[in-house]
């Protein structure tokens, strides 16, 4: 280890502390802040981001990165991640960064109006500007990093996987879905329709149940809070997790499954290697890895027959009514229901990847200049029809539904499906290594699964990229067959 | 205006944004944070403070300050305040700043134990170190600024008033109190003892009442929140106020008067000149000025006969019981009760200055080297006996009761009594300018008073120092006769 590397560690710790402050202010803005605080909060966050950028791109950083040496299983990747973060930041001219901040913010504001009016033309000029700048950013990053332009954007969210690797995975999934979806629908149609649980579900009791279930997953409320926000998320820092959810009196599943999902994210953050806190290698491995942790808790574990059996009893205790309503088949009939829909965030786990595949193809075409923004609505509708056989009635339910592109987030969408696939692969490996997992889930005990994840995933930090992390945990890189096997078992039998 | 001045404005805005982030994180730590987040929060706050210090003391700041020119009623004092902030920061060597941070933090932690054990010896060595460093800081500031050492510390909390001005003011108050306190006690003894209000007071109803009353003072909850913390305070930023209070089921006055007090602080922040937001001249004029605003609301307005008449009706509606209990005489008998006590924060407004005078004299002697830390307990007990004729049974109720010195805050205490005196002076001037104030208070309406304060005090920002602000608002510098006249009218008739 060198003095240069030590200086870099101190600098990156400072940058990480600014990130922690930003994370807290972001949580506050969503869960606590009165509306009149919004303008100042935007300026506070921009100032912190600007200071972090200045720290990352200061002239002496380049010198220290050139001089530094570090070896070993953690310091070597830590230094490599420092170099990558610096290279990404240094590749972007300040004028471009500022232009993107302005364009993204303006487009996002207009997008809210356009979505409400279901009028793509309203946002089109601003989205064109966003896409123009994203292409510029992708080109600058690509040149500096030696990547394809779209891969350079994707790397900003998940390191260690390329579009070239994704393409055949997604093509194979499309083929699988073409057969599997009609079969699943037919099987579902032959079964009894779900009988709704007896609501309304008082918010106080939902809150207590959500908290108790997140504690079962392992969340320690000496290091966490659970609050409410319009769009649920997991924020905060590894020692101070801030979960949010949204309680609907008519639908207990919304908050319940939402909190279990966010608790999966939370446990990843809690389990990151404390010895490497505030260093690049001590962070999570990326957004796809993060999504694998929320989905392994929510989709793999908590929607399993084993856990639904336990959960039904808890729900009956909390909300009463006919015990038969809380049977595994009735809960499964409503919480594992498949169907063709327009909206990604409402999709079931079988059709969700179709929404992601559509967006992956479109955003890649936009960045590579093969698709014009003006042609996006038609391409969207055609693509969705090709994947799911349905056509949105308007653009609000089509290409205007997601905030991502309008806020300048290109290359993020694949993370959702990579996470779902990784969750299935990790669950299979965990069951192999810890055969007691399902019996424990039936008793509402998550420890065998979470203990395995802590060792194999959480505790690895960002030491490994996506494919290498899967290799380390499961013995193989991404293998979508584990995901389709999971779907076959759950929906096609 | 010059380019150098424009650069300075941008820099100070950035520093202010870091301060806003610190303020929010401080509020969060007190009102929201789970205990496990404390260690990381300390590091986050230290990083933000360090970055702000770096921005303030960067080499180019000195050059710009030397080159900048600015004229006019706002820009000129703004530049002067920038120069003062820079001079104060630049006067302190980094090693001293770091040593103080460590010593203060260590002493404060030990002080908690020492106070619990009522054992001054436990904290003495650490307090000696704190005092040694404070003397060093005072000397460095005094040399750089051309002030007396104690004044240099006091200026860090309130600009525009000196110990030489305070000394005769405090001596006169001591003389006044020697006569007034026995008289007030005698008058009080002749009156009926207060009959307690019928508790318990459910927290939900207290919360609703506190919120409604703060809205009456003028607080707009589109720009504010009211939460709970162990030690109530007013935090946040001018467009996003964060009030806290502490609800005691047995005593409604605690939260009620506390929230009214903090709302006075809040309205000061809300009324600061928005055009100068995030510039030194757009901040509050200092801690004494701030305390004058909390005390004019709590002590001058809300404990007046006029407002108590209104408040009694509100309390009866909220908590029920015999209406006679809510009469002005009975409310006044409990909420305007005088007495000799050991604890500053529990003191009434007549004896409170005695506690401050004691501390002012002791801390000045400590800083000037006329008193050794080892002699502090004896000097405290002797001083309190001289002022109030009572002697604390132990140091927990004596020189260990306040956190201030043990946390490195020397020169702060005078602000409390300067604020109380200024509040009386401002109230008298406001009544002169707006004769409708008391009739409005009797209807629970604060607008006439608050409107006057907004113009005369809040809207002035930090344009004027303490004495000049009073001159501007009332036509004269600090005149303690207005305070003693207020006390005579309230307690000696």
PDB file of N, CA and C in Angstrom, chain B residues 51 121 271 358 485:
ATOM      1  N   UNK B  51     -15.734  20.412   4.958  1.00  0.00           N
ATOM      2  CA  UNK B  51     -15.811  20.947   3.593  1.00  0.00           C
ATOM      3  C   UNK B  51     -16.168  22.431   3.618  1.00  0.00           C
ATOM      4  N   UNK B 121     -15.226  16.138  39.903  1.00  0.00           N
ATOM      5  CA  UNK B 121     -13.854  15.649  39.726  1.00  0.00           C
ATOM      6  C   UNK B 121     -13.733  14.755  38.500  1.00  0.00           C
ATOM      7  N   UNK B 271     -39.048  34.890   8.265  1.00  0.00           N
ATOM      8  CA  UNK B 271     -39.157  36.281   7.837  1.00  0.00           C
ATOM      9  C   UNK B 271     -37.847  36.903   7.371  1.00  0.00           C
ATOM     10  N   UNK B 358     -24.367  34.909  36.644  1.00  0.00           N
ATOM     11  CA  UNK B 358     -23.408  34.003  37.283  1.00  0.00           C
ATOM     12  C   UNK B 358     -22.481  33.385  36.250  1.00  0.00           C
ATOM     13  N   UNK B 485     -39.074  47.381  33.695  1.00  0.00           N
ATOM     14  CA  UNK B 485     -40.440  47.924  33.746  1.00  0.00           C
ATOM     15  C   UNK B 485     -41.464  46.823  33.492  1.00  0.00           C
TER      16      UNK B 485
END
